[in-house]
């Protein structure tokens, strides 16, 4: 889309925000789809009554049956279209986690440097030299150099998805919007512990901090523009 065809920034209905991506200036960011959070073993334990994970069985089932397959399709389409695919996971810079944020220390969130817990799950893992940025805060923009990396890559559009919808994903959306990126959230590539938490966050972000699309809608847009 050329600058002459762009709607005015303050056009009615947020038309400026709703415009299509530009593939060469776009990156996908997969958020916290890591072994510590959603490993296959954890999802399997959630199906066994009485396990700690079973208390969040609906969440893990959504991740297993909807989120992972959709992320696989989305990432494959992005790679085909020449769109940068990136990842972030919770992972400390040290083995003992002394560098973690105060909140992560209080919350006992710690994946040691280089650990299995900090790796992206196999089902949606990076390909080749795709970028992985470890973080020790809910919002990736608050504890990493991701903005510097995105600017160096010439990125203006961000497609965000992952877990949890109302925590790390929402933080990334708000911070990216505040920094001038055009953000798209892929609703059916996200999940939270309850449907209510997920839906409330989606409604809060939609049309204000980002535009919202389904996997099918985003893939169709990629294919049309590529």
PDB file of C-alpha atoms in Angstrom:
ATOM      1  CA  UNK A   1       0.000   0.000   0.000  1.00  0.00           C
ATOM      2  CA  UNK A   2       1.446   3.388  -1.005  1.00  0.00           C
ATOM      3  CA  UNK A   3       1.389   6.413   1.249  1.00  0.00           C
ATOM      4  CA  UNK A   4      -1.083   8.112  -1.109  1.00  0.00           C
ATOM      5  CA  UNK A   5      -3.651   5.408  -0.430  1.00  0.00           C
ATOM      6  CA  UNK A   6      -3.316   5.374   3.339  1.00  0.00           C
ATOM      7  CA  UNK A   7      -6.267   6.672   5.354  1.00  0.00           C
ATOM      8  CA  UNK A   8      -5.697   9.659   7.578  1.00  0.00           C
ATOM      9  CA  UNK A   9      -4.190   8.781  10.947  1.00  0.00           C
ATOM     10  CA  UNK A  10      -7.319  10.060  12.689  1.00  0.00           C
ATOM     11  CA  UNK A  11      -9.778   8.560  10.168  1.00  0.00           C
ATOM     12  CA  UNK A  12     -13.083   7.323  11.588  1.00  0.00           C
ATOM     13  CA  UNK A  13     -13.326   3.782  12.921  1.00  0.00           C
ATOM     14  CA  UNK A  14      -9.583   3.450  13.389  1.00  0.00           C
ATOM     15  CA  UNK A  15      -9.141   2.820   9.650  1.00  0.00           C
ATOM     16  CA  UNK A  16      -5.429   3.662   9.852  1.00  0.00           C
ATOM     17  CA  UNK A  17      -4.907   0.857  12.367  1.00  0.00           C
ATOM     18  CA  UNK A  18      -7.014  -1.599  10.364  1.00  0.00           C
ATOM     19  CA  UNK A  19      -5.013  -1.320   7.160  1.00  0.00           C
ATOM     20  CA  UNK A  20      -3.182  -4.402   5.813  1.00  0.00           C
ATOM     21  CA  UNK A  21       0.386  -5.253   6.740  1.00  0.00           C
ATOM     22  CA  UNK A  22       3.390  -4.721   4.505  1.00  0.00           C
ATOM     23  CA  UNK A  23       5.117  -8.153   4.494  1.00  0.00           C
ATOM     24  CA  UNK A  24       8.686  -6.838   4.195  1.00  0.00           C
ATOM     25  CA  UNK A  25       8.115  -4.559   7.193  1.00  0.00           C
ATOM     26  CA  UNK A  26       6.306  -7.159   9.297  1.00  0.00           C
ATOM     27  CA  UNK A  27       7.378  -9.599  12.005  1.00  0.00           C
ATOM     28  CA  UNK A  28       5.543 -12.314  13.871  1.00  0.00           C
ATOM     29  CA  UNK A  29       6.281 -12.575  17.593  1.00  0.00           C
ATOM     30  CA  UNK A  30       5.501 -15.856  19.319  1.00  0.00           C
ATOM     31  CA  UNK A  31       5.212 -15.239  23.070  1.00  0.00           C
ATOM     32  CA  UNK A  32       6.117 -17.773  25.802  1.00  0.00           C
ATOM     33  CA  UNK A  33       5.227 -20.980  23.937  1.00  0.00           C
ATOM     34  CA  UNK A  34       7.942 -22.745  25.904  1.00  0.00           C
ATOM     35  CA  UNK A  35       8.465 -26.027  27.710  1.00  0.00           C
ATOM     36  CA  UNK A  36       8.061 -24.486  31.162  1.00  0.00           C
ATOM     37  CA  UNK A  37       4.570 -23.329  30.248  1.00  0.00           C
ATOM     38  CA  UNK A  38       3.009 -25.666  27.659  1.00  0.00           C
ATOM     39  CA  UNK A  39       5.273 -28.670  27.068  1.00  0.00           C
ATOM     40  CA  UNK A  40       3.602 -31.794  25.712  1.00  0.00           C
ATOM     41  CA  UNK A  41       4.164 -33.534  29.055  1.00  0.00           C
ATOM     42  CA  UNK A  42       2.296 -30.790  30.896  1.00  0.00           C
ATOM     43  CA  UNK A  43      -0.617 -30.915  28.466  1.00  0.00           C
ATOM     44  CA  UNK A  44      -0.841 -34.673  28.874  1.00  0.00           C
ATOM     45  CA  UNK A  45      -0.843 -34.458  32.686  1.00  0.00           C
ATOM     46  CA  UNK A  46      -3.699 -31.967  32.493  1.00  0.00           C
ATOM     47  CA  UNK A  47      -5.903 -34.762  31.111  1.00  0.00           C
ATOM     48  CA  UNK A  48      -5.369 -36.892  34.240  1.00  0.00           C
ATOM     49  CA  UNK A  49      -7.865 -36.156  37.038  1.00  0.00           C
ATOM     50  CA  UNK A  50      -6.292 -35.092  40.306  1.00  0.00           C
ATOM     51  CA  UNK A  51      -3.067 -33.676  38.880  1.00  0.00           C
ATOM     52  CA  UNK A  52      -2.214 -30.015  39.562  1.00  0.00           C
ATOM     53  CA  UNK A  53      -2.412 -29.366  35.822  1.00  0.00           C
ATOM     54  CA  UNK A  54      -5.932 -30.786  35.614  1.00  0.00           C
ATOM     55  CA  UNK A  55      -7.225 -27.657  37.362  1.00  0.00           C
ATOM     56  CA  UNK A  56      -6.402 -25.821  34.139  1.00  0.00           C
ATOM     57  CA  UNK A  57      -7.472 -28.610  31.799  1.00  0.00           C
ATOM     58  CA  UNK A  58      -9.589 -26.329  29.597  1.00  0.00           C
ATOM     59  CA  UNK A  59      -6.644 -24.018  29.046  1.00  0.00           C
ATOM     60  CA  UNK A  60      -4.227 -26.793  28.144  1.00  0.00           C
ATOM     61  CA  UNK A  61      -6.796 -28.376  25.838  1.00  0.00           C
ATOM     62  CA  UNK A  62      -7.212 -25.094  23.967  1.00  0.00           C
ATOM     63  CA  UNK A  63      -3.436 -24.820  23.621  1.00  0.00           C
ATOM     64  CA  UNK A  64      -3.164 -28.402  22.391  1.00  0.00           C
ATOM     65  CA  UNK A  65      -6.117 -28.547  20.039  1.00  0.00           C
ATOM     66  CA  UNK A  66      -6.435 -24.964  18.748  1.00  0.00           C
ATOM     67  CA  UNK A  67      -3.502 -22.702  19.548  1.00  0.00           C
ATOM     68  CA  UNK A  68      -0.615 -24.937  18.484  1.00  0.00           C
ATOM     69  CA  UNK A  69      -2.152 -26.054  15.155  1.00  0.00           C
ATOM     70  CA  UNK A  70      -3.043 -22.456  14.308  1.00  0.00           C
ATOM     71  CA  UNK A  71       0.432 -21.206  15.204  1.00  0.00           C
ATOM     72  CA  UNK A  72       1.951 -23.868  12.988  1.00  0.00           C
ATOM     73  CA  UNK A  73      -0.167 -22.742  10.047  1.00  0.00           C
ATOM     74  CA  UNK A  74       0.468 -19.060  10.710  1.00  0.00           C
ATOM     75  CA  UNK A  75       4.232 -19.433  10.978  1.00  0.00           C
ATOM     76  CA  UNK A  76       4.405 -21.559   7.837  1.00  0.00           C
ATOM     77  CA  UNK A  77       2.433 -18.933   5.910  1.00  0.00           C
ATOM     78  CA  UNK A  78       4.651 -16.136   7.241  1.00  0.00           C
ATOM     79  CA  UNK A  79       7.833 -17.919   6.215  1.00  0.00           C
ATOM     80  CA  UNK A  80       6.417 -18.513   2.758  1.00  0.00           C
ATOM     81  CA  UNK A  81       5.568 -14.812   2.470  1.00  0.00           C
ATOM     82  CA  UNK A  82       9.053 -13.734   3.571  1.00  0.00           C
ATOM     83  CA  UNK A  83       7.860 -12.357   6.913  1.00  0.00           C
ATOM     84  CA  UNK A  84      10.262 -12.402   9.868  1.00  0.00           C
ATOM     85  CA  UNK A  85       9.295 -14.958  12.543  1.00  0.00           C
ATOM     86  CA  UNK A  86      10.558 -14.225  16.058  1.00  0.00           C
ATOM     87  CA  UNK A  87      10.162 -15.731  19.510  1.00  0.00           C
ATOM     88  CA  UNK A  88      10.421 -14.750  23.134  1.00  0.00           C
ATOM     89  CA  UNK A  89      10.505 -16.997  26.185  1.00  0.00           C
ATOM     90  CA  UNK A  90      10.910 -16.527  29.908  1.00  0.00           C
ATOM     91  CA  UNK A  91      14.581 -17.326  30.501  1.00  0.00           C
ATOM     92  CA  UNK A  92      17.089 -15.866  32.918  1.00  0.00           C
ATOM     93  CA  UNK A  93      20.510 -14.644  31.848  1.00  0.00           C
ATOM     94  CA  UNK A  94      22.021 -16.655  34.702  1.00  0.00           C
ATOM     95  CA  UNK A  95      21.670 -20.148  36.112  1.00  0.00           C
ATOM     96  CA  UNK A  96      20.419 -18.979  39.497  1.00  0.00           C
ATOM     97  CA  UNK A  97      18.129 -16.254  38.150  1.00  0.00           C
ATOM     98  CA  UNK A  98      19.694 -13.427  40.113  1.00  0.00           C
ATOM     99  CA  UNK A  99      19.095 -11.121  37.125  1.00  0.00           C
ATOM    100  CA  UNK A 100      15.330 -11.689  37.130  1.00  0.00           C
ATOM    101  CA  UNK A 101      12.821  -8.931  37.735  1.00  0.00           C
ATOM    102  CA  UNK A 102      11.474  -8.514  41.253  1.00  0.00           C
ATOM    103  CA  UNK A 103       8.063  -9.680  40.048  1.00  0.00           C
ATOM    104  CA  UNK A 104       9.499 -12.901  38.609  1.00  0.00           C
ATOM    105  CA  UNK A 105      11.382 -13.566  41.832  1.00  0.00           C
ATOM    106  CA  UNK A 106       8.217 -13.058  43.876  1.00  0.00           C
ATOM    107  CA  UNK A 107       6.208 -15.168  41.425  1.00  0.00           C
ATOM    108  CA  UNK A 108       8.921 -17.887  41.386  1.00  0.00           C
ATOM    109  CA  UNK A 109       9.222 -17.682  37.603  1.00  0.00           C
ATOM    110  CA  UNK A 110      12.632 -18.954  36.559  1.00  0.00           C
ATOM    111  CA  UNK A 111      13.964 -20.841  33.580  1.00  0.00           C
ATOM    112  CA  UNK A 112      17.748 -21.092  33.986  1.00  0.00           C
ATOM    113  CA  UNK A 113      19.967 -19.892  31.174  1.00  0.00           C
ATOM    114  CA  UNK A 114      20.155 -22.543  28.425  1.00  0.00           C
ATOM    115  CA  UNK A 115      17.614 -24.814  30.134  1.00  0.00           C
ATOM    116  CA  UNK A 116      14.978 -27.103  28.636  1.00  0.00           C
ATOM    117  CA  UNK A 117      12.332 -25.051  30.423  1.00  0.00           C
ATOM    118  CA  UNK A 118      13.326 -21.939  28.491  1.00  0.00           C
ATOM    119  CA  UNK A 119      13.155 -23.532  25.032  1.00  0.00           C
ATOM    120  CA  UNK A 120      10.288 -23.053  22.588  1.00  0.00           C
ATOM    121  CA  UNK A 121       8.184 -26.222  22.333  1.00  0.00           C
ATOM    122  CA  UNK A 122       9.050 -28.469  19.389  1.00  0.00           C
ATOM    123  CA  UNK A 123       5.668 -28.064  17.712  1.00  0.00           C
ATOM    124  CA  UNK A 124       6.200 -24.365  16.930  1.00  0.00           C
ATOM    125  CA  UNK A 125       9.986 -24.141  17.235  1.00  0.00           C
ATOM    126  CA  UNK A 126      12.165 -21.651  15.351  1.00  0.00           C
ATOM    127  CA  UNK A 127      13.545 -22.593  11.943  1.00  0.00           C
ATOM    128  CA  UNK A 128      17.094 -21.789  10.888  1.00  0.00           C
ATOM    129  CA  UNK A 129      18.419 -18.594  12.451  1.00  0.00           C
ATOM    130  CA  UNK A 130      15.069 -17.138  13.502  1.00  0.00           C
ATOM    131  CA  UNK A 131      15.518 -14.786  16.427  1.00  0.00           C
ATOM    132  CA  UNK A 132      14.765 -15.825  20.024  1.00  0.00           C
ATOM    133  CA  UNK A 133      14.835 -13.111  22.690  1.00  0.00           C
ATOM    134  CA  UNK A 134      14.794 -14.242  26.349  1.00  0.00           C
ATOM    135  CA  UNK A 135      12.944 -12.040  28.826  1.00  0.00           C
ATOM    136  CA  UNK A 136      12.521 -11.764  32.589  1.00  0.00           C
ATOM    137  CA  UNK A 137       9.414  -9.604  32.731  1.00  0.00           C
ATOM    138  CA  UNK A 138       5.836  -9.901  31.535  1.00  0.00           C
ATOM    139  CA  UNK A 139       6.360  -7.286  28.851  1.00  0.00           C
ATOM    140  CA  UNK A 140       9.172  -8.082  26.434  1.00  0.00           C
ATOM    141  CA  UNK A 141       9.743  -4.393  25.690  1.00  0.00           C
ATOM    142  CA  UNK A 142      10.512  -3.744  29.366  1.00  0.00           C
ATOM    143  CA  UNK A 143      13.420  -6.147  29.840  1.00  0.00           C
ATOM    144  CA  UNK A 144      15.003  -6.726  26.420  1.00  0.00           C
ATOM    145  CA  UNK A 145      16.446  -4.893  23.420  1.00  0.00           C
ATOM    146  CA  UNK A 146      13.610  -6.009  21.140  1.00  0.00           C
ATOM    147  CA  UNK A 147      12.759  -2.483  20.005  1.00  0.00           C
ATOM    148  CA  UNK A 148      16.367  -1.958  18.893  1.00  0.00           C
ATOM    149  CA  UNK A 149      16.261  -5.279  17.005  1.00  0.00           C
ATOM    150  CA  UNK A 150      12.937  -4.503  15.327  1.00  0.00           C
ATOM    151  CA  UNK A 151      14.124  -1.056  14.226  1.00  0.00           C
ATOM    152  CA  UNK A 152      17.286  -2.615  12.767  1.00  0.00           C
ATOM    153  CA  UNK A 153      15.127  -5.087  10.837  1.00  0.00           C
ATOM    154  CA  UNK A 154      12.977  -2.274   9.464  1.00  0.00           C
ATOM    155  CA  UNK A 155       9.858  -3.617  11.178  1.00  0.00           C
ATOM    156  CA  UNK A 156       6.759  -1.425  11.441  1.00  0.00           C
ATOM    157  CA  UNK A 157       4.041  -4.083  11.768  1.00  0.00           C
ATOM    158  CA  UNK A 158       3.919  -6.707  14.534  1.00  0.00           C
ATOM    159  CA  UNK A 159       1.713  -9.797  14.593  1.00  0.00           C
ATOM    160  CA  UNK A 160       1.509 -11.023  18.193  1.00  0.00           C
ATOM    161  CA  UNK A 161       0.227 -14.250  19.735  1.00  0.00           C
ATOM    162  CA  UNK A 162       0.968 -16.806  22.443  1.00  0.00           C
ATOM    163  CA  UNK A 163       0.295 -17.220  26.156  1.00  0.00           C
ATOM    164  CA  UNK A 164      -1.107 -15.892  28.343  1.00  0.00           C
ATOM    165  CA  UNK A 165      -3.550 -13.667  26.476  1.00  0.00           C
ATOM    166  CA  UNK A 166      -4.203 -11.346  29.410  1.00  0.00           C
ATOM    167  CA  UNK A 167      -0.657 -11.267  30.736  1.00  0.00           C
ATOM    168  CA  UNK A 168       2.483 -11.374  28.577  1.00  0.00           C
ATOM    169  CA  UNK A 169       0.652 -11.102  25.259  1.00  0.00           C
ATOM    170  CA  UNK A 170      -1.396  -8.115  26.399  1.00  0.00           C
ATOM    171  CA  UNK A 171       1.688  -6.428  27.851  1.00  0.00           C
ATOM    172  CA  UNK A 172       3.509  -6.790  24.526  1.00  0.00           C
ATOM    173  CA  UNK A 173       0.538  -5.386  22.608  1.00  0.00           C
ATOM    174  CA  UNK A 174       0.220  -2.311  24.816  1.00  0.00           C
ATOM    175  CA  UNK A 175       3.962  -1.605  24.797  1.00  0.00           C
ATOM    176  CA  UNK A 176       4.339  -2.140  21.044  1.00  0.00           C
ATOM    177  CA  UNK A 177       1.434   0.203  20.337  1.00  0.00           C
ATOM    178  CA  UNK A 178       2.901   2.852  22.627  1.00  0.00           C
ATOM    179  CA  UNK A 179       6.173   2.627  20.707  1.00  0.00           C
ATOM    180  CA  UNK A 180       4.527   3.239  17.351  1.00  0.00           C
ATOM    181  CA  UNK A 181       4.254  -0.266  15.911  1.00  0.00           C
ATOM    182  CA  UNK A 182       1.111  -1.304  14.057  1.00  0.00           C
ATOM    183  CA  UNK A 183      -0.067  -4.367  15.955  1.00  0.00           C
ATOM    184  CA  UNK A 184      -2.253  -7.311  14.956  1.00  0.00           C
ATOM    185  CA  UNK A 185      -3.326  -9.885  17.553  1.00  0.00           C
ATOM    186  CA  UNK A 186      -4.236 -13.372  16.361  1.00  0.00           C
ATOM    187  CA  UNK A 187      -7.086 -14.315  18.688  1.00  0.00           C
ATOM    188  CA  UNK A 188      -7.151 -18.052  18.050  1.00  0.00           C
ATOM    189  CA  UNK A 189      -3.373 -18.334  18.481  1.00  0.00           C
ATOM    190  CA  UNK A 190      -3.698 -17.141  22.105  1.00  0.00           C
ATOM    191  CA  UNK A 191      -4.973 -18.690  25.320  1.00  0.00           C
ATOM    192  CA  UNK A 192      -5.456 -17.837  28.983  1.00  0.00           C
ATOM    193  CA  UNK A 193      -6.367 -19.866  32.048  1.00  0.00           C
ATOM    194  CA  UNK A 194     -10.108 -19.272  31.617  1.00  0.00           C
ATOM    195  CA  UNK A 195     -12.244 -18.364  28.597  1.00  0.00           C
ATOM    196  CA  UNK A 196     -13.414 -15.263  30.452  1.00  0.00           C
ATOM    197  CA  UNK A 197      -9.883 -13.970  31.003  1.00  0.00           C
ATOM    198  CA  UNK A 198      -9.037 -14.583  27.353  1.00  0.00           C
ATOM    199  CA  UNK A 199     -12.170 -12.929  25.995  1.00  0.00           C
ATOM    200  CA  UNK A 200     -11.943  -9.909  28.290  1.00  0.00           C
ATOM    201  CA  UNK A 201      -8.378  -9.223  27.179  1.00  0.00           C
ATOM    202  CA  UNK A 202      -9.227  -9.634  23.494  1.00  0.00           C
ATOM    203  CA  UNK A 203     -12.075  -7.126  23.837  1.00  0.00           C
ATOM    204  CA  UNK A 204      -9.867  -4.654  25.713  1.00  0.00           C
ATOM    205  CA  UNK A 205      -7.137  -4.717  23.049  1.00  0.00           C
ATOM    206  CA  UNK A 206      -9.322  -4.872  19.937  1.00  0.00           C
ATOM    207  CA  UNK A 207      -9.664  -1.635  18.030  1.00  0.00           C
ATOM    208  CA  UNK A 208      -7.640   0.405  20.516  1.00  0.00           C
ATOM    209  CA  UNK A 209      -4.153  -1.039  20.871  1.00  0.00           C
ATOM    210  CA  UNK A 210      -4.360  -3.408  17.922  1.00  0.00           C
ATOM    211  CA  UNK A 211      -6.493  -4.882  15.223  1.00  0.00           C
ATOM    212  CA  UNK A 212      -7.718  -8.431  15.813  1.00  0.00           C
ATOM    213  CA  UNK A 213      -7.703 -11.257  13.274  1.00  0.00           C
ATOM    214  CA  UNK A 214      -8.223 -15.001  13.175  1.00  0.00           C
ATOM    215  CA  UNK A 215      -5.540 -17.317  11.839  1.00  0.00           C
ATOM    216  CA  UNK A 216      -7.504 -17.868   8.639  1.00  0.00           C
ATOM    217  CA  UNK A 217      -7.956 -14.132   8.107  1.00  0.00           C
ATOM    218  CA  UNK A 218      -4.272 -13.400   8.679  1.00  0.00           C
ATOM    219  CA  UNK A 219      -3.087 -16.177   6.384  1.00  0.00           C
ATOM    220  CA  UNK A 220      -5.451 -14.980   3.650  1.00  0.00           C
ATOM    221  CA  UNK A 221      -4.040 -11.460   4.005  1.00  0.00           C
ATOM    222  CA  UNK A 222      -0.466 -12.754   3.798  1.00  0.00           C
ATOM    223  CA  UNK A 223      -1.215 -14.778   0.686  1.00  0.00           C
ATOM    224  CA  UNK A 224      -2.992 -11.885  -0.990  1.00  0.00           C
ATOM    225  CA  UNK A 225      -0.139  -9.448  -0.327  1.00  0.00           C
ATOM    226  CA  UNK A 226       2.710 -11.859  -1.061  1.00  0.00           C
TER     227      UNK A 226
END
